[in-house]
Amino acid sequence: MTDGLPMAVPAPGLPSRVRIHEVGARDGLQNEKATVPTEVKAEFIHRLADAGLTTIEATSFVHPKWVPQLADAEDLFPLLGDLPGVELPVLVPNARGLERALALGARRIAVFGSATESFARANLNRSVDESLAMFAPVVARAREEGVHVRGYLSMCFGDPWEGPVPVAQVVRTAGALLDMGCDELSLGDTIGVATPGHVAALLTGLAERGVATGALGVHFHDTYGQALANTLVALQHGVTTVDASAGGLGGCPYAKSATGNLATEDLVWMLDGLGVDTGVDLGRLTATSLWLAGRLGRPSPSRTVRALAPDQAQSPEE
Amino acid sequence: MTDGLPMAVPAPGLPSRVRIHEVGARDGLQNEKATVPTEVKAEFIHRLADAGLTTIEATSFVHPKWVPQLADAEDLFPLLGDLPGVELPVLVPNARGLERALALGARRIAVFGSATESFARANLNRSVDESLAMFAPVVARAREEGVHVRGYLSMCFGDPWEGPVPVAQVVRTAGALLDMGCDELSLGDTIGVATPGHVAALLTGLAERGVATGALGVHFHDTYGQALANTLVALQHGVTTVDASAGGLGGCPYAKSATGNLATEDLVWMLDGLGVDTGVDLGRLTATSLWLAGRLGRPSPSRTVRALAPDQAQSPEE
C-alpha cells in the first residue's frame, strides 16, 4: 500500500547523516520482568546489526541484584563475536563494572548520571556531586585504556519529584561530565515531558557554555507523544546522534502499550522521509522488532511497526 | 507526578496562538461500527466545548447510506443548543447536504476534496475536476448565505494507490478550491505518510502560489508517529489552524490501538509546552476522552491520555 513511501523530501538546515544509538537490547530489555534467554539477546543484537544499526548498546555490567535481566552480561558479550563496523557500548555503573567490561574487551562504555538530586538519590543512592566523584576515576581509567565513554544524563527536562528542571542545572552537570573526559553525552528526557522549545533552550544553553554539538546525543521518551517533534528540533540545532529503541522496547511498566523509549522505526521513518542517511533498512528492522515481540509475547508499541505489519503486531506470536 | 509539566518554554518563530479544529465528533466517530447514541454525541460535543475547544466539527450531512453512524445529523444538531463562542462546522458532500445543513442553521460547512484522482474516484466516484465542478455551486450558495466554507483536501502527501503525491498537483487543487471561494483549506495527510520536509515543501509551494498561510489548516494522521513533528514544521511556517481528534478518535479499523488522527491531547501537551495558547484545559479534555472511551468500550490511543490516566485508559469502562 505504501511502496515508495515516505517520499524523501529534505528539509533545509538538517544534517545529512544521523547516527542512531540503539538502546533496545540494554535500556529496553532491562525493564522486562520475564528473563530473556541469552541466546535471544545475542540474536536480537545480530539482527539489529543486519538491519544496519552501527551503535548497539549491548548490556550492562551493573550488579545482578539491581538488574537481574542483564545478569548474563559475561555470557552474552562473547556470543556477539566480531560484528564489523558495529560498536557495542556497555553500561558500567562503577569501577567494578568497568573492570568486568574491560576484561571482556569492551571498547565503549557508558556511565549513567542524573541532572537532579532526587533521581541521583533514588537511582544511585548519592548526591549529584557524589555520583560525579564516583564516575571520575571510572572515566579516567576507561580513557587510559583508549575506551570511548558516553555519559548518560537523566532527567534533563523534568523529574517526577522535582518537576521542571532548570536548564542551568543540566548545563552544570553536563559540563562536569564532559570536563572529566566523557567523549559524548546523551541528554535524557527520562519521563518524556520535554517539548520542542525546552529542547531548543537546553541545546542553546549548552552551546553557550561551549559544548560542541558533535558531543551531544538526545534520548527522548515518547510518553506524551513528543519524542519525534523533540528530535526534529535537536536535528535543527545540529545534533547528529539520536538514541532510540527497536520497536519502542522499554515501555512504562504501568501500561501495557504505553511507551517509554522512542521507537527506532518511527525515527527511521522520519529520517528516511527527510532524506537523512542512517544506514538502517526499515523493513529488516521492523521484522526484527516483530520477531522479538513474538518472543516477548506482546505487540510493539511503535506506530510504524504496527502500520507496516498490522496483523503481526497485534498477535503475541508472529 | 508531573505537576507543573510540561514546563512552558516558547520556541522562537512560532505563533502565539493556535486554533484547534476538533474533528473527533465527525471524523472520529464516523469510523465507529457500533452506533453511538445521539445523546452521547451531544454530550461529547458539550464536554469538548467545556474543555475550551472553540471549533468543533459536529457531524456530516452525507447520505445515511454512506455513513450510517452520522445519519442522526438532523436529530443531533438541535441538541447542541447555543454554545457561546463555539463554531460547529458540519461536513456537506453536495448541494443536497448543504440544504439540509442550512435548514438547521449551520453557519460553517466543509466540503471534502481529494488531491489525487484515485481517491477522488474511490471516495467521490468522479475525477478531481468533476468533484471540483460539483463543489463550485455548493460553495457559491454557502457564501451567498454568509456561511464560512472549509475545503478539506485529502491525500496531500501520499496516496495508497498512487504513492507519493507531487506538490504541484496539490497546489493546483488547493488553488482551485480557494479560487471557488473556500475560506480555508485543511491539508490532509490521510494515510499518515508525511514527514517534515514534505510538509515544508508543500507549504512553500502554496506560499509561492500566493496562498495566505492564514487560510491553511493542517490535518495530520499519526499512523507512523509523524503527526506532531509535522505539526511543528507547519507552525514554523506560520500555520495557526491544526486539526486534531480528542483521544485520537478515528483509529485505523485494522488495528485495535493503531491511530489515525492526531490526538488533541498530544497536540495540546506540545502547545502547552511551547507556551502557545489554545484555550484548552488539558485535564478536562483528557477526562472527556476517557469518558468517551468508556462509552466506546476501548482505550484511547493517545499517548498523553494513557500517560495522564494509566489505569483508566487501559480498561474499557471508566
Short mmCIF file of C-alpha atoms in Angstrom, two decimals, chain A:
data_model
loop_
_atom_site.label_atom_id
_atom_site.label_comp_id
_atom_site.label_asym_id
_atom_site.label_seq_id
_atom_site.Cartn_x
_atom_site.Cartn_y
_atom_site.Cartn_z
CA MET A 1 0.00 0.00 0.00
CA THR A 2 2.79 2.43 0.76
CA ASP A 3 5.51 1.39 -1.66
CA GLY A 4 7.96 4.20 -2.20
CA LEU A 5 6.83 5.95 0.96
CA PRO A 6 7.78 8.00 2.76
CA MET A 7 8.84 10.21 -0.13
CA ALA A 8 12.27 11.67 0.63
CA VAL A 9 11.99 15.45 0.79
CA PRO A 10 14.98 17.01 2.55
CA ALA A 11 14.36 19.98 4.83
CA PRO A 12 16.86 22.82 4.87
CA GLY A 13 19.37 23.03 7.71
CA LEU A 14 19.33 19.38 8.77
CA PRO A 15 22.35 17.08 8.95
CA SER A 16 22.86 14.73 6.02
CA ARG A 17 23.55 11.76 8.28
CA VAL A 18 22.40 10.71 11.74
CA ARG A 19 23.93 8.04 13.94
CA ILE A 20 21.28 6.06 15.76
CA HIS A 21 22.39 4.81 19.15
CA GLU A 22 20.23 1.71 19.52
CA VAL A 23 19.33 1.07 23.17
CA GLY A 24 16.74 -1.70 22.87
CA ALA A 25 18.99 -4.54 23.96
CA ARG A 26 20.02 -2.76 27.16
CA ASP A 27 17.62 0.04 28.10
CA GLY A 28 14.69 -1.80 26.53
CA LEU A 29 15.24 -5.32 27.82
CA GLN A 30 16.29 -4.27 31.33
CA ASN A 31 12.64 -3.50 32.12
CA GLU A 32 11.41 -6.94 31.06
CA LYS A 33 10.22 -9.00 34.02
CA ALA A 34 10.48 -12.43 32.41
CA THR A 35 14.07 -13.49 31.79
CA VAL A 36 15.01 -13.28 28.13
CA PRO A 37 17.40 -16.11 27.19
CA THR A 38 20.94 -15.01 26.46
CA GLU A 39 20.76 -16.59 23.00
CA VAL A 40 17.70 -14.49 22.16
CA LYS A 41 19.53 -11.34 23.22
CA ALA A 42 22.51 -12.29 21.05
CA GLU A 43 20.26 -12.99 18.07
CA PHE A 44 18.45 -9.69 18.66
CA ILE A 45 21.74 -7.79 18.52
CA HIS A 46 22.89 -9.67 15.43
CA ARG A 47 19.59 -8.89 13.71
CA LEU A 48 19.88 -5.22 14.65
CA ALA A 49 23.34 -5.17 13.09
CA ASP A 50 21.99 -6.90 9.98
CA ALA A 51 19.37 -4.14 9.76
CA GLY A 52 22.17 -1.61 9.51
CA LEU A 53 22.48 -0.27 13.03
CA THR A 54 26.10 0.51 13.83
CA THR A 55 25.91 1.52 17.51
CA ILE A 56 24.09 -1.09 19.56
CA GLU A 57 24.23 -0.81 23.33
CA ALA A 58 24.61 -4.43 24.28
CA THR A 59 24.20 -4.88 28.03
CA SER A 60 25.02 -3.52 31.45
CA PHE A 61 27.70 -4.52 33.91
CA VAL A 62 25.60 -3.49 36.86
CA HIS A 63 25.33 -5.76 39.90
CA PRO A 64 22.87 -8.60 39.06
CA LYS A 65 20.88 -7.77 42.17
CA TRP A 66 19.78 -4.44 40.63
CA VAL A 67 19.07 -5.56 37.07
CA PRO A 68 18.56 -9.34 37.05
CA GLN A 69 17.60 -9.29 33.38
CA LEU A 70 21.15 -8.26 32.42
CA ALA A 71 22.94 -10.56 34.86
CA ASP A 72 24.18 -12.58 31.87
CA ALA A 73 26.50 -9.85 30.54
CA GLU A 74 29.57 -12.10 30.82
CA ASP A 75 27.81 -14.84 28.88
CA LEU A 76 26.27 -12.53 26.29
CA PHE A 77 29.24 -10.42 25.30
CA PRO A 78 31.33 -13.31 23.87
CA LEU A 79 28.32 -14.51 21.85
CA LEU A 80 28.27 -11.26 19.90
CA GLY A 81 31.51 -12.17 18.16
CA ASP A 82 33.01 -9.80 15.67
CA LEU A 83 30.45 -7.53 14.08
CA PRO A 84 32.43 -5.46 11.56
CA GLY A 85 31.66 -1.79 11.69
CA VAL A 86 29.42 -2.15 14.73
CA GLU A 87 30.13 -0.54 18.09
CA LEU A 88 28.81 -2.36 21.14
CA PRO A 89 28.83 0.02 24.09
CA VAL A 90 28.00 -1.33 27.53
CA LEU A 91 26.74 0.39 30.63
CA VAL A 92 29.02 0.39 33.65
CA PRO A 93 27.77 1.78 36.95
CA ASN A 94 31.10 1.97 38.76
CA ALA A 95 34.74 0.88 38.86
CA ARG A 96 33.85 -2.78 39.42
CA GLY A 97 31.56 -2.78 36.40
CA LEU A 98 34.26 -1.17 34.29
CA GLU A 99 36.77 -3.88 35.15
CA ARG A 100 34.25 -6.57 34.20
CA ALA A 101 33.64 -4.82 30.87
CA LEU A 102 37.34 -4.30 30.17
CA ALA A 103 38.07 -7.95 30.94
CA LEU A 104 35.71 -8.91 28.10
CA GLY A 105 37.26 -6.44 25.68
CA ALA A 106 34.56 -3.76 25.64
CA ARG A 107 35.74 -0.74 23.65
CA ARG A 108 32.88 1.62 24.53
CA ILE A 109 31.30 2.19 27.89
CA ALA A 110 28.61 4.43 29.30
CA VAL A 111 28.08 5.86 32.76
CA PHE A 112 24.66 6.87 33.99
CA GLY A 113 24.33 10.25 35.72
CA SER A 114 21.43 12.38 36.82
CA ALA A 115 20.69 16.06 36.38
CA THR A 116 18.56 16.11 39.53
CA GLU A 117 19.33 15.40 43.16
CA SER A 118 16.14 13.39 43.64
CA PHE A 119 16.89 10.92 40.87
CA ALA A 120 20.56 10.70 41.83
CA ARG A 121 19.41 9.72 45.33
CA ALA A 122 16.77 7.29 44.04
CA ASN A 123 18.88 5.65 41.35
CA LEU A 124 22.45 5.99 42.62
CA ASN A 125 21.91 6.44 46.34
CA ARG A 126 24.12 9.53 46.40
CA SER A 127 24.02 13.22 45.56
CA VAL A 128 24.77 14.54 42.08
CA ASP A 129 28.23 15.66 43.16
CA GLU A 130 28.92 12.36 44.92
CA SER A 131 27.91 10.48 41.79
CA LEU A 132 30.19 12.66 39.67
CA ALA A 133 33.01 11.90 42.10
CA MET A 134 32.26 8.19 41.70
CA PHE A 135 32.34 8.43 37.88
CA ALA A 136 35.56 10.46 37.63
CA PRO A 137 38.03 7.58 38.23
CA VAL A 138 35.89 5.26 36.06
CA VAL A 139 36.07 7.68 33.16
CA ALA A 140 39.78 8.29 33.69
CA ARG A 141 40.57 4.58 33.76
CA ALA A 142 38.48 3.92 30.65
CA ARG A 143 40.27 6.64 28.76
CA GLU A 144 43.66 5.26 29.84
CA GLU A 145 42.57 2.08 28.08
CA GLY A 146 41.54 4.04 24.99
CA VAL A 147 37.89 3.22 25.62
CA HIS A 148 35.21 5.61 24.36
CA VAL A 149 33.00 6.97 27.15
CA ARG A 150 29.38 8.07 26.86
CA GLY A 151 27.77 9.90 29.75
CA TYR A 152 24.04 9.47 30.15
CA LEU A 153 22.38 12.40 31.84
CA SER A 154 18.89 11.57 33.11
CA MET A 155 16.02 13.92 33.96
CA CYS A 156 17.27 16.75 31.76
CA PHE A 157 13.79 18.28 31.34
CA GLY A 158 11.52 17.14 34.14
CA ASP A 159 11.78 15.00 37.22
CA PRO A 160 8.92 13.12 38.90
CA TRP A 161 9.83 14.56 42.29
CA GLU A 162 11.16 18.00 41.37
CA GLY A 163 9.01 18.97 38.38
CA PRO A 164 10.60 21.08 35.64
CA VAL A 165 14.41 21.01 35.67
CA PRO A 166 16.19 24.34 35.11
CA VAL A 167 18.45 24.48 32.05
CA ALA A 168 21.34 25.90 34.09
CA GLN A 169 21.26 22.86 36.38
CA VAL A 170 21.54 20.49 33.42
CA VAL A 171 24.29 22.55 31.81
CA ARG A 172 26.33 22.41 35.03
CA THR A 173 26.19 18.61 35.31
CA ALA A 174 26.70 18.14 31.60
CA GLY A 175 29.78 20.31 31.75
CA ALA A 176 31.14 18.32 34.68
CA LEU A 177 30.74 15.03 32.79
CA LEU A 178 32.48 16.41 29.71
CA ASP A 179 35.21 18.01 31.79
CA MET A 180 36.02 14.67 33.44
CA GLY A 181 36.59 13.17 29.99
CA CYS A 182 33.31 11.83 28.61
CA ASP A 183 33.52 11.70 24.82
CA GLU A 184 29.82 12.21 24.39
CA LEU A 185 26.72 12.98 26.40
CA SER A 186 23.22 11.59 25.99
CA LEU A 187 20.64 14.12 27.17
CA GLY A 188 17.79 12.07 28.61
CA ASP A 189 14.13 13.05 28.89
CA THR A 190 13.58 10.16 31.26
CA ILE A 191 9.90 10.81 31.95
CA GLY A 192 9.02 12.11 28.48
CA VAL A 193 7.88 15.61 29.44
CA ALA A 194 10.14 17.63 27.12
CA THR A 195 8.63 19.80 24.41
CA PRO A 196 10.42 21.40 21.45
CA GLY A 197 11.06 24.84 22.97
CA HIS A 198 12.59 23.27 26.06
CA VAL A 199 14.86 21.13 23.89
CA ALA A 200 15.97 24.20 21.95
CA ALA A 201 16.62 26.10 25.18
CA LEU A 202 18.80 23.32 26.61
CA LEU A 203 20.82 22.92 23.40
CA THR A 204 21.28 26.70 23.23
CA GLY A 205 22.40 26.74 26.87
CA LEU A 206 24.95 24.00 26.21
CA ALA A 207 26.24 25.79 23.12
CA GLU A 208 26.66 29.00 25.12
CA ARG A 209 28.69 27.02 27.63
CA GLY A 210 30.95 25.98 24.73
CA VAL A 211 29.80 22.37 24.39
CA ALA A 212 30.34 21.09 20.84
CA THR A 213 27.10 19.82 19.29
CA GLY A 214 29.00 16.81 17.99
CA ALA A 215 29.48 15.65 21.57
CA LEU A 216 25.73 15.53 22.20
CA GLY A 217 23.15 12.85 21.70
CA VAL A 218 19.46 13.10 22.56
CA HIS A 219 17.42 10.44 24.29
CA PHE A 220 13.71 11.16 24.19
CA HIS A 221 10.86 9.15 25.62
CA ASP A 222 7.55 9.07 23.85
CA THR A 223 5.39 9.00 26.96
CA TYR A 224 3.36 12.01 25.83
CA GLY A 225 3.99 11.51 22.10
CA GLN A 226 6.60 14.28 21.89
CA ALA A 227 9.75 12.32 21.06
CA LEU A 228 9.88 12.87 17.31
CA ALA A 229 8.99 16.56 17.45
CA ASN A 230 11.76 16.98 20.02
CA THR A 231 14.16 15.02 17.83
CA LEU A 232 13.38 17.26 14.88
CA VAL A 233 14.29 20.35 16.89
CA ALA A 234 17.52 18.70 18.02
CA LEU A 235 18.40 17.98 14.39
CA GLN A 236 17.63 21.60 13.53
CA HIS A 237 20.18 22.51 16.21
CA GLY A 238 22.83 20.30 14.63
CA VAL A 239 22.59 17.19 16.79
CA THR A 240 23.54 14.07 14.81
CA THR A 241 23.30 11.32 17.45
CA VAL A 242 19.83 10.10 18.42
CA ASP A 243 19.02 7.32 20.88
CA ALA A 244 16.13 5.01 20.05
CA SER A 245 14.88 1.55 20.91
CA ALA A 246 13.86 -1.03 18.31
CA GLY A 247 10.10 -1.49 18.37
CA GLY A 248 9.83 1.06 21.19
CA LEU A 249 11.09 -1.58 23.62
CA GLY A 250 11.18 -0.41 27.20
CA GLY A 251 7.63 0.66 27.77
CA CYS A 252 6.47 2.03 31.07
CA PRO A 253 5.63 -0.90 33.30
CA TYR A 254 2.28 0.57 34.29
CA ALA A 255 0.56 0.45 30.92
CA LYS A 256 0.68 -2.44 28.53
CA SER A 257 1.21 -0.44 25.39
CA ALA A 258 2.24 2.96 26.64
CA THR A 259 5.72 3.72 25.50
CA GLY A 260 8.91 4.80 27.05
CA ASN A 261 11.70 4.97 24.53
CA LEU A 262 11.32 6.50 21.10
CA ALA A 263 10.84 3.60 18.68
CA THR A 264 13.72 3.28 16.23
CA GLU A 265 11.27 2.52 13.42
CA ASP A 266 9.34 5.77 13.97
CA LEU A 267 12.66 7.64 13.94
CA VAL A 268 13.89 5.92 10.78
CA TRP A 269 10.58 6.64 9.02
CA MET A 270 11.05 10.35 9.72
CA LEU A 271 14.72 10.37 8.76
CA ASP A 272 14.03 8.38 5.57
CA GLY A 273 11.37 10.96 4.75
CA LEU A 274 13.83 13.77 5.39
CA GLY A 275 16.45 12.12 3.20
CA VAL A 276 18.77 11.86 6.21
CA ASP A 277 21.03 8.84 5.92
CA THR A 278 21.02 6.36 8.81
CA GLY A 279 22.20 3.20 7.06
CA VAL A 280 19.19 1.37 8.51
CA ASP A 281 16.89 -0.84 6.44
CA LEU A 282 13.41 -0.12 7.82
CA GLY A 283 11.95 -3.40 6.59
CA ARG A 284 14.62 -5.52 8.24
CA LEU A 285 14.41 -3.51 11.43
CA THR A 286 10.63 -3.90 11.59
CA ALA A 287 10.97 -7.64 11.01
CA THR A 288 13.43 -7.78 13.90
CA SER A 289 11.06 -5.97 16.25
CA LEU A 290 8.20 -8.24 15.24
CA TRP A 291 10.38 -11.27 15.86
CA LEU A 292 11.29 -10.00 19.33
CA ALA A 293 7.68 -9.02 20.08
CA GLY A 294 6.80 -12.65 19.39
CA ARG A 295 9.45 -13.81 21.85
CA LEU A 296 8.26 -11.34 24.50
CA GLY A 297 4.63 -12.22 23.92
CA ARG A 298 3.19 -8.77 23.29
CA PRO A 299 2.92 -6.30 20.42
CA SER A 300 5.34 -3.48 19.75
CA PRO A 301 4.08 -0.02 20.71
CA SER A 302 5.81 1.52 17.68
CA ARG A 303 3.29 3.20 15.41
CA THR A 304 5.41 2.43 12.37
CA VAL A 305 5.77 -1.24 13.27
CA ARG A 306 2.01 -1.50 13.71
CA ALA A 307 1.29 0.33 10.48
CA LEU A 308 3.74 -1.72 8.42
CA ALA A 309 2.62 -5.04 9.88
CA PRO A 310 -0.89 -4.56 11.25
CA ASP A 311 -1.62 -8.27 11.54
CA GLN A 312 1.58 -9.45 13.16
CA ALA A 313 1.92 -6.52 15.53
CA GLN A 314 -1.35 -7.39 17.18
CA SER A 315 -0.63 -11.02 17.87
CA PRO A 316 1.78 -12.13 20.53
CA GLU A 317 3.43 -14.59 18.15
CA GLU A 318 4.48 -13.87 14.58
#
